[in-house]
Amino acid sequence: MIKRLKIKYIVLALSALLVLLAFIVAGMNILNYNEVVREADRTLTVLPQDRGGALPPETENLELDKPLPPGMSPEIPFESRFFSVFVNENGEITATDTSRIYAVDNEIAAQYAESAMKKSGNSGFVGDFRYLRVTENGGTRITFLDCGRKLALFRNFAMFSVGISLLGYVVTAILICFFAGKFIRPVAESYEKQKRFITDAGHEIKTPLTIIGADVDLLKMDYGENEYLDDIENQVKRLSGLTGDLVHLARMEESQKSLSMIEFPVSEIVRETAAPFQTLAKLQNKELVLQIQPELSLHGNEKSISQLVSILLDNALKYSPEGSTIRLNMEKQGRKLILRVGNPCLTPITEEDLHHVFDRFWRADPSRNSETGGHGIGLSMAQAIVSAHSGKITATLQEENEFLITVVFPA
């Protein structure tokens, strides 16, 4: 349990850190990109849009169409590299001005204009050029602004931020894995104390229960049968069973790593364990159907697997109505060995109940404690056995209110 808790803590911490870093990095880069676009659009709005098909030479003063927006440097329009293309209403290029850019000639400018005309929006990117389309004089003026430097800076910043974040994530992950044991140490110590208390208390309670049971037998010998003595005897047996199960569960969790694992014929063991329950099912006017794939083997603890089958079948018989059919199925699928035990529910079970069926002392219908005679820790013991074999156990609700326990072992 402590190992699983440590793994859950590490996974939760690393997942939260990954989500946080992803939001931060994505947020920074989105804001950075939006700023590049916003600055380019602001610049395009003040650049001259219509000079009769030509812009003034670089040596001449550049006249702006609009006043500079607040916060924009007066030098930005003059530092910008841009070109413009005029397209008439027939889609033909009638004028091209590349006087304020060196790397683009008229042919390349025409290609950029054709690409921009195919796009739906009045502004956007063609390569590293931000364009703005303006309708004028019966045609369309397209102005292209070179954003290569700013986009290169944006890409470099994006790569740098992702790289730094990944490096920080790896370093933090190493630290979390290293210190995870210390973080959960108080929980681990509390859990170990709880297990020791259960074991010690079980041994301490067992002695007075034995004495009480012996005294009841003596009283029956002296005074004969008595309903009060019968009640005492029944409760002593019930409490003895509960303490025995608790001690057994605590020992099982403590000795998971020390279980003797061998390769054994699991098909035979499951069939032998289930056979007595078929007789018990008939006595309760129920039917137990076995579907066991023959000659299956499993690397595990034979005694524990037999106990697992007993727990699951005992649980199915206790909590199924009279006249119902209980099914046990075991088969191999790929590299997995799957054991299923299903039974109709005696009382309705909700999806919320499925999250608690493996909790100690949990019962779907606490009012039936005296009828079923269980203590609510059988499935907890089953979960401990499955965990000791590196398997997985789940509970699901099938059609017609059928309760199904599925156990998956690595074969």
Short mmCIF file of C-alpha atoms in Angstrom, two decimals:
data_model
loop_
_atom_site.label_atom_id
_atom_site.label_comp_id
_atom_site.label_asym_id
_atom_site.label_seq_id
_atom_site.Cartn_x
_atom_site.Cartn_y
_atom_site.Cartn_z
CA MET A 1 0.00 0.00 0.00
CA ILE A 2 2.81 2.40 0.87
CA LYS A 3 4.45 1.73 -2.48
CA ARG A 4 1.17 2.42 -4.30
CA LEU A 5 0.68 5.59 -2.26
CA LYS A 6 4.19 6.75 -3.16
CA ILE A 7 3.58 6.09 -6.85
CA LYS A 8 0.23 7.93 -6.73
CA TYR A 9 1.89 10.89 -5.00
CA ILE A 10 4.65 11.05 -7.62
CA VAL A 11 2.21 10.72 -10.53
CA LEU A 12 -0.13 13.36 -9.09
CA ALA A 13 2.71 15.80 -8.36
CA LEU A 14 4.33 15.35 -11.78
CA SER A 15 0.98 15.61 -13.58
CA ALA A 16 0.11 18.83 -11.76
CA LEU A 17 3.56 20.24 -12.51
CA LEU A 18 3.31 19.27 -16.19
CA VAL A 19 -0.10 20.93 -16.55
CA LEU A 20 1.14 24.06 -14.78
CA LEU A 21 4.25 24.33 -16.97
CA ALA A 22 2.20 23.68 -20.10
CA PHE A 23 -0.18 26.53 -19.21
CA ILE A 24 2.69 28.90 -18.41
CA VAL A 25 4.72 28.11 -21.54
CA ALA A 26 1.65 28.14 -23.79
CA GLY A 27 0.44 31.38 -22.23
CA MET A 28 3.79 33.14 -22.67
CA ASN A 29 4.16 32.06 -26.29
CA ILE A 30 0.57 32.88 -27.21
CA LEU A 31 0.96 36.36 -25.73
CA ASN A 32 4.30 36.77 -27.50
CA TYR A 33 2.84 35.69 -30.85
CA ASN A 34 -0.20 37.93 -30.43
CA GLU A 35 2.12 40.86 -29.73
CA VAL A 36 4.04 40.16 -32.95
CA VAL A 37 0.77 40.08 -34.90
CA ARG A 38 -0.61 43.17 -33.17
CA GLU A 39 2.55 45.18 -33.82
CA ALA A 40 2.59 44.10 -37.47
CA ASP A 41 -1.06 45.04 -37.96
CA ARG A 42 -0.51 48.43 -36.33
CA THR A 43 2.41 49.08 -38.65
CA LEU A 44 0.45 48.02 -41.73
CA THR A 45 -2.36 50.44 -40.90
CA VAL A 46 -0.05 53.48 -41.05
CA LEU A 47 2.00 52.48 -44.10
CA PRO A 48 1.00 54.26 -47.34
CA GLN A 49 -1.63 52.21 -49.15
CA ASP A 50 -2.25 54.16 -52.36
CA ARG A 51 0.31 56.01 -54.36
CA GLY A 52 -1.13 55.39 -57.78
CA GLY A 53 0.67 52.08 -58.13
CA ALA A 54 4.05 53.29 -56.86
CA LEU A 55 5.66 54.31 -53.58
CA PRO A 56 8.17 57.15 -53.32
CA PRO A 57 11.84 56.20 -53.54
CA GLU A 58 13.68 55.42 -50.29
CA THR A 59 15.65 58.60 -50.56
CA GLU A 60 12.46 60.61 -50.40
CA ASN A 61 10.43 61.24 -47.30
CA LEU A 62 7.88 58.52 -46.58
CA GLU A 63 4.43 59.94 -46.07
CA LEU A 64 2.15 57.96 -43.80
CA ASP A 65 -1.55 57.45 -44.47
CA LYS A 66 -2.57 57.73 -40.81
CA PRO A 67 -1.18 59.17 -37.58
CA LEU A 68 0.95 56.81 -35.55
CA PRO A 69 -0.98 54.84 -32.89
CA PRO A 70 -0.15 55.69 -29.26
CA GLY A 71 3.00 53.98 -28.09
CA MET A 72 4.44 53.34 -31.56
CA SER A 73 7.89 54.72 -32.26
CA PRO A 74 7.98 57.20 -35.15
CA GLU A 75 10.92 55.25 -36.58
CA ILE A 76 9.08 51.94 -36.94
CA PRO A 77 7.37 52.71 -40.28
CA PHE A 78 10.69 53.91 -41.71
CA GLU A 79 12.59 50.87 -40.43
CA SER A 80 10.04 48.44 -41.85
CA ARG A 81 10.64 46.40 -45.00
CA PHE A 82 7.48 46.10 -47.08
CA PHE A 83 6.11 45.91 -50.59
CA SER A 84 2.69 46.32 -52.14
CA VAL A 85 0.74 44.85 -55.03
CA PHE A 86 -2.39 46.25 -56.70
CA VAL A 87 -4.90 43.76 -58.13
CA ASN A 88 -7.77 44.98 -60.30
CA GLU A 89 -11.36 43.75 -60.14
CA ASN A 90 -10.56 41.03 -62.70
CA GLY A 91 -7.87 39.58 -60.44
CA GLU A 92 -5.01 40.88 -62.60
CA ILE A 93 -1.92 42.50 -61.09
CA THR A 94 -1.64 45.99 -62.49
CA ALA A 95 1.02 47.49 -60.24
CA THR A 96 3.80 46.25 -57.98
CA ASP A 97 6.08 48.28 -55.72
CA THR A 98 9.14 46.59 -54.21
CA SER A 99 11.21 49.73 -53.74
CA ARG A 100 11.32 49.38 -49.94
CA ILE A 101 12.47 45.79 -49.79
CA TYR A 102 15.59 44.23 -51.29
CA ALA A 103 14.91 40.47 -51.15
CA VAL A 104 11.63 40.56 -53.12
CA ASP A 105 11.32 41.31 -56.84
CA ASN A 106 8.17 41.83 -58.87
CA GLU A 107 7.83 38.14 -59.73
CA ILE A 108 8.05 37.02 -56.10
CA ALA A 109 5.72 39.84 -55.07
CA ALA A 110 3.15 38.58 -57.58
CA GLN A 111 3.38 35.08 -56.12
CA TYR A 112 2.79 36.43 -52.62
CA ALA A 113 -0.18 38.42 -53.88
CA GLU A 114 -1.75 35.34 -55.47
CA SER A 115 -1.36 33.43 -52.20
CA ALA A 116 -2.92 36.29 -50.21
CA MET A 117 -5.87 36.55 -52.60
CA LYS A 118 -6.67 32.86 -52.04
CA LYS A 119 -7.01 33.40 -48.29
CA SER A 120 -10.35 34.36 -46.79
CA GLY A 121 -9.31 37.06 -44.34
CA ASN A 122 -8.21 40.61 -45.12
CA SER A 123 -5.06 40.04 -43.09
CA GLY A 124 -2.84 37.11 -42.33
CA PHE A 125 0.55 35.57 -43.01
CA VAL A 126 2.12 34.38 -46.23
CA GLY A 127 5.39 32.89 -45.13
CA ASP A 128 7.07 35.43 -42.87
CA PHE A 129 5.15 38.34 -44.40
CA ARG A 130 2.09 39.84 -42.75
CA TYR A 131 -0.33 41.20 -45.33
CA LEU A 132 -3.24 43.62 -45.26
CA ARG A 133 -5.83 43.76 -48.06
CA VAL A 134 -7.59 47.08 -48.69
CA THR A 135 -10.23 47.70 -51.36
CA GLU A 136 -9.61 50.91 -53.30
CA ASN A 137 -10.03 52.38 -56.78
CA GLY A 138 -12.04 49.42 -58.03
CA GLY A 139 -9.36 46.92 -57.03
CA THR A 140 -7.45 45.56 -54.07
CA ARG A 141 -4.23 46.90 -52.62
CA ILE A 142 -2.22 44.23 -50.73
CA THR A 143 0.61 45.45 -48.54
CA PHE A 144 3.13 42.92 -47.23
CA LEU A 145 5.26 43.62 -44.15
CA ASP A 146 8.42 41.61 -43.52
CA CYS A 147 8.08 40.03 -40.04
CA GLY A 148 10.96 37.59 -40.48
CA ARG A 149 13.09 38.95 -37.63
CA LYS A 150 10.26 39.12 -35.14
CA LEU A 151 8.98 35.66 -36.07
CA ALA A 152 12.49 34.26 -35.77
CA LEU A 153 12.77 35.80 -32.31
CA PHE A 154 9.37 34.33 -31.44
CA ARG A 155 10.41 30.85 -32.60
CA ASN A 156 13.69 31.05 -30.72
CA PHE A 157 11.88 32.15 -27.58
CA ALA A 158 9.34 29.34 -27.98
CA MET A 159 12.07 26.71 -28.34
CA PHE A 160 14.04 28.21 -25.47
CA SER A 161 11.01 28.35 -23.15
CA VAL A 162 10.02 24.76 -23.98
CA GLY A 163 13.60 23.56 -23.48
CA ILE A 164 14.02 25.35 -20.16
CA SER A 165 10.63 24.09 -18.98
CA LEU A 166 11.47 20.49 -19.90
CA LEU A 167 14.82 20.76 -18.15
CA GLY A 168 13.15 22.20 -15.07
CA TYR A 169 10.50 19.48 -15.23
CA VAL A 170 13.10 16.71 -15.36
CA VAL A 171 15.08 18.21 -12.47
CA THR A 172 11.92 18.68 -10.41
CA ALA A 173 10.77 15.14 -11.24
CA ILE A 174 14.07 13.76 -9.96
CA LEU A 175 13.73 15.77 -6.74
CA ILE A 176 10.11 14.68 -6.27
CA CYS A 177 11.03 11.02 -6.77
CA PHE A 178 13.95 11.40 -4.37
CA PHE A 179 11.96 13.13 -1.63
CA ALA A 180 8.63 11.32 -2.14
CA GLY A 181 9.49 8.80 0.55
CA LYS A 182 10.10 11.60 3.06
CA PHE A 183 6.89 13.38 2.12
CA ILE A 184 4.72 10.31 2.78
CA ARG A 185 6.74 9.04 5.74
CA PRO A 186 4.18 10.27 8.32
CA VAL A 187 1.43 8.42 6.46
CA ALA A 188 3.60 5.31 6.16
CA GLU A 189 4.43 5.36 9.86
CA SER A 190 0.77 5.82 10.76
CA TYR A 191 -0.20 2.93 8.49
CA GLU A 192 2.45 0.64 10.00
CA LYS A 193 1.26 1.53 13.50
CA GLN A 194 -2.31 0.77 12.45
CA LYS A 195 -1.32 -2.67 11.13
CA ARG A 196 0.64 -3.45 14.29
CA PHE A 197 -2.30 -2.33 16.41
CA ILE A 198 -4.69 -4.59 14.47
CA THR A 199 -2.36 -7.57 14.86
CA ASP A 200 -1.70 -6.94 18.55
CA ALA A 201 -5.34 -6.18 19.33
CA GLY A 202 -6.41 -9.32 17.50
CA HIS A 203 -4.16 -11.46 19.65
CA GLU A 204 -5.27 -9.69 22.83
CA ILE A 205 -8.97 -10.07 22.00
CA LYS A 206 -8.63 -13.71 21.01
CA THR A 207 -7.77 -14.86 24.55
CA PRO A 208 -10.80 -13.36 26.37
CA LEU A 209 -13.06 -14.55 23.54
CA THR A 210 -11.75 -18.07 23.98
CA ILE A 211 -12.39 -17.85 27.73
CA ILE A 212 -15.92 -16.48 27.19
CA GLY A 213 -16.66 -19.27 24.73
CA ALA A 214 -15.40 -21.91 27.18
CA ASP A 215 -17.47 -20.39 29.99
CA VAL A 216 -20.58 -20.50 27.80
CA ASP A 217 -19.98 -24.20 27.13
CA LEU A 218 -19.64 -24.84 30.89
CA LEU A 219 -22.84 -22.91 31.63
CA LYS A 220 -24.70 -24.94 29.01
CA MET A 221 -23.45 -28.13 30.65
CA ASP A 222 -24.66 -26.96 34.07
CA TYR A 223 -27.91 -25.20 33.12
CA GLY A 224 -28.74 -26.59 29.70
CA GLU A 225 -29.58 -24.71 26.51
CA ASN A 226 -30.53 -21.07 26.95
CA GLU A 227 -31.38 -18.42 24.35
CA TYR A 228 -29.17 -15.88 26.09
CA LEU A 229 -26.23 -18.27 26.13
CA ASP A 230 -26.87 -18.99 22.45
CA ASP A 231 -26.77 -15.26 21.69
CA ILE A 232 -23.49 -14.91 23.57
CA GLU A 233 -22.03 -17.90 21.74
CA ASN A 234 -23.08 -16.54 18.33
CA GLN A 235 -21.61 -13.12 19.03
CA VAL A 236 -18.38 -14.67 20.32
CA LYS A 237 -18.09 -16.68 17.10
CA ARG A 238 -18.81 -13.58 15.04
CA LEU A 239 -16.25 -11.46 16.87
CA SER A 240 -13.69 -14.27 16.71
CA GLY A 241 -14.18 -14.48 12.96
CA LEU A 242 -13.82 -10.73 12.57
CA THR A 243 -10.60 -10.52 14.60
CA GLY A 244 -9.22 -13.53 12.74
CA ASP A 245 -9.94 -11.92 9.37
CA LEU A 246 -8.40 -8.61 10.45
CA VAL A 247 -5.23 -10.29 11.69
CA HIS A 248 -5.04 -12.36 8.52
CA LEU A 249 -5.48 -9.26 6.33
CA ALA A 250 -2.79 -7.35 8.25
CA ARG A 251 -0.37 -10.27 7.98
CA MET A 252 -1.11 -10.64 4.29
CA GLU A 253 -0.29 -6.99 3.61
CA GLU A 254 2.90 -7.27 5.66
CA SER A 255 4.07 -10.45 3.92
CA GLN A 256 3.25 -9.58 0.31
CA LYS A 257 6.92 -9.51 -0.66
CA SER A 258 7.69 -12.77 1.16
CA LEU A 259 5.01 -14.92 -0.50
CA SER A 260 6.43 -18.09 -2.03
CA MET A 261 5.80 -17.87 -5.77
CA ILE A 262 5.89 -20.99 -7.97
CA GLU A 263 4.47 -22.09 -11.30
CA PHE A 264 1.36 -24.15 -10.61
CA PRO A 265 -1.70 -25.48 -12.55
CA VAL A 266 -4.16 -22.73 -11.72
CA SER A 267 -7.03 -24.33 -13.69
CA GLU A 268 -7.01 -27.36 -11.39
CA ILE A 269 -6.69 -25.26 -8.22
CA VAL A 270 -9.61 -23.02 -9.17
CA ARG A 271 -11.80 -25.99 -10.08
CA GLU A 272 -10.96 -27.84 -6.84
CA THR A 273 -11.63 -24.71 -4.77
CA ALA A 274 -14.93 -23.97 -6.52
CA ALA A 275 -16.31 -27.53 -6.36
CA PRO A 276 -17.56 -27.33 -2.71
CA PHE A 277 -19.31 -24.06 -3.50
CA GLN A 278 -21.40 -25.80 -6.16
CA THR A 279 -22.86 -28.03 -3.45
CA LEU A 280 -23.40 -25.02 -1.19
CA ALA A 281 -25.14 -23.20 -4.04
CA LYS A 282 -27.58 -26.10 -4.52
CA LEU A 283 -28.42 -26.03 -0.82
CA GLN A 284 -29.33 -22.34 -1.21
CA ASN A 285 -31.41 -23.04 -4.34
CA LYS A 286 -28.79 -21.35 -6.53
CA GLU A 287 -26.58 -22.51 -9.39
CA LEU A 288 -22.82 -22.07 -9.75
CA VAL A 289 -21.64 -22.37 -13.37
CA LEU A 290 -17.90 -22.93 -13.95
CA GLN A 291 -16.22 -22.08 -17.25
CA ILE A 292 -12.52 -22.74 -16.73
CA GLN A 293 -10.07 -22.97 -19.60
CA PRO A 294 -8.06 -26.16 -19.02
CA GLU A 295 -4.30 -26.49 -18.51
CA LEU A 296 -3.69 -22.89 -17.50
CA SER A 297 -0.70 -22.14 -15.29
CA LEU A 298 0.20 -19.16 -13.13
CA HIS A 299 3.33 -18.02 -11.36
CA GLY A 300 2.09 -17.23 -7.88
CA ASN A 301 1.16 -18.53 -4.47
CA GLU A 302 -1.16 -21.52 -4.75
CA LYS A 303 -2.70 -21.13 -1.30
CA SER A 304 -3.42 -17.42 -1.83
CA ILE A 305 -5.09 -18.00 -5.20
CA SER A 306 -7.27 -20.71 -3.67
CA GLN A 307 -8.23 -18.29 -0.91
CA LEU A 308 -8.99 -15.60 -3.51
CA VAL A 309 -11.42 -17.90 -5.32
CA SER A 310 -13.06 -18.84 -2.02
CA ILE A 311 -13.52 -15.18 -1.07
CA LEU A 312 -15.06 -14.25 -4.42
CA LEU A 313 -17.43 -17.22 -4.50
CA ASP A 314 -18.41 -16.78 -0.86
CA ASN A 315 -19.17 -13.13 -1.56
CA ALA A 316 -21.20 -14.05 -4.66
CA LEU A 317 -23.28 -16.62 -2.77
CA LYS A 318 -23.95 -14.30 0.17
CA TYR A 319 -25.11 -11.37 -1.92
CA SER A 320 -27.16 -13.10 -4.65
CA PRO A 321 -30.92 -13.80 -4.43
CA GLU A 322 -32.42 -17.27 -4.21
CA GLY A 323 -32.80 -19.02 -7.56
CA SER A 324 -30.02 -16.99 -9.20
CA THR A 325 -27.08 -18.21 -11.28
CA ILE A 326 -23.49 -17.40 -10.28
CA ARG A 327 -20.83 -17.63 -12.96
CA LEU A 328 -17.09 -18.20 -12.63
CA ASN A 329 -15.06 -17.81 -15.79
CA MET A 330 -11.30 -18.14 -16.20
CA GLU A 331 -9.43 -17.82 -19.48
CA LYS A 332 -6.19 -16.65 -20.99
CA GLN A 333 -6.21 -13.65 -23.31
CA GLY A 334 -2.85 -12.88 -24.86
CA ARG A 335 -0.38 -12.51 -22.02
CA LYS A 336 -3.06 -12.05 -19.39
CA LEU A 337 -4.96 -14.55 -17.27
CA ILE A 338 -8.47 -13.30 -16.50
CA LEU A 339 -10.74 -14.54 -13.72
CA ARG A 340 -14.35 -13.32 -13.56
CA VAL A 341 -17.00 -13.98 -10.93
CA GLY A 342 -20.46 -12.54 -11.54
CA ASN A 343 -23.73 -12.73 -9.65
CA PRO A 344 -27.11 -10.95 -9.65
CA CYS A 345 -27.25 -8.39 -6.85
CA LEU A 346 -29.36 -9.14 -3.81
CA THR A 347 -29.78 -5.39 -3.25
CA PRO A 348 -29.40 -2.60 -5.84
CA ILE A 349 -25.85 -1.28 -6.28
CA THR A 350 -25.01 2.15 -7.69
CA GLU A 351 -21.97 3.28 -9.64
CA GLU A 352 -20.87 5.19 -6.54
CA ASP A 353 -20.92 1.94 -4.54
CA LEU A 354 -18.42 0.40 -6.96
CA HIS A 355 -15.78 2.86 -5.77
CA HIS A 356 -16.03 1.47 -2.22
CA VAL A 357 -16.47 -2.29 -2.61
CA PHE A 358 -12.80 -2.93 -1.79
CA ASP A 359 -12.80 -0.69 1.29
CA ARG A 360 -12.60 -2.41 4.65
CA PHE A 361 -15.94 -2.85 6.45
CA TRP A 362 -17.88 -1.32 3.55
CA ARG A 363 -21.22 -2.95 2.76
CA ALA A 364 -23.82 -2.03 0.16
CA ASP A 365 -26.62 -2.78 2.65
CA PRO A 366 -25.43 -2.50 6.28
CA SER A 367 -28.87 -3.62 7.50
CA ARG A 368 -28.16 -7.14 6.24
CA ASN A 369 -25.03 -7.69 8.36
CA SER A 370 -26.66 -10.28 10.60
CA GLU A 371 -28.23 -12.15 7.67
CA THR A 372 -25.10 -12.57 5.57
CA GLY A 373 -22.76 -13.09 8.50
CA GLY A 374 -19.86 -11.29 6.79
CA HIS A 375 -17.66 -8.55 8.12
CA GLY A 376 -17.13 -6.42 5.01
CA ILE A 377 -13.41 -7.18 4.61
CA GLY A 378 -13.52 -10.14 2.22
CA LEU A 379 -12.97 -8.08 -0.92
CA SER A 380 -10.23 -6.12 0.87
CA MET A 381 -8.44 -9.42 1.41
CA ALA A 382 -9.02 -10.30 -2.25
CA GLN A 383 -7.48 -7.01 -3.32
CA ALA A 384 -4.43 -7.65 -1.13
CA ILE A 385 -3.95 -11.10 -2.70
CA VAL A 386 -4.24 -9.72 -6.24
CA SER A 387 -1.80 -6.89 -5.47
CA ALA A 388 0.71 -9.43 -4.11
CA HIS A 389 0.59 -11.13 -7.52
CA SER A 390 1.06 -7.83 -9.45
CA GLY A 391 -2.49 -8.13 -10.76
CA LYS A 392 -5.50 -5.86 -10.98
CA ILE A 393 -8.98 -6.36 -9.54
CA THR A 394 -12.03 -4.31 -10.55
CA ALA A 395 -15.75 -4.30 -9.84
CA THR A 396 -18.33 -3.39 -12.47
CA LEU A 397 -22.09 -3.38 -12.80
CA GLN A 398 -23.40 -5.27 -15.84
CA GLU A 399 -26.84 -5.47 -17.40
CA GLU A 400 -29.78 -6.60 -15.25
CA ASN A 401 -27.99 -5.47 -12.08
CA GLU A 402 -25.27 -8.13 -12.28
CA PHE A 403 -22.25 -7.53 -10.06
CA LEU A 404 -19.01 -8.62 -11.76
CA ILE A 405 -15.56 -8.96 -10.20
CA THR A 406 -12.73 -9.12 -12.76
CA VAL A 407 -9.20 -10.17 -11.80
CA VAL A 408 -6.33 -9.82 -14.28
CA PHE A 409 -3.01 -11.56 -13.67
CA PRO A 410 0.11 -11.28 -15.82
CA ALA A 411 0.49 -14.77 -17.32
#
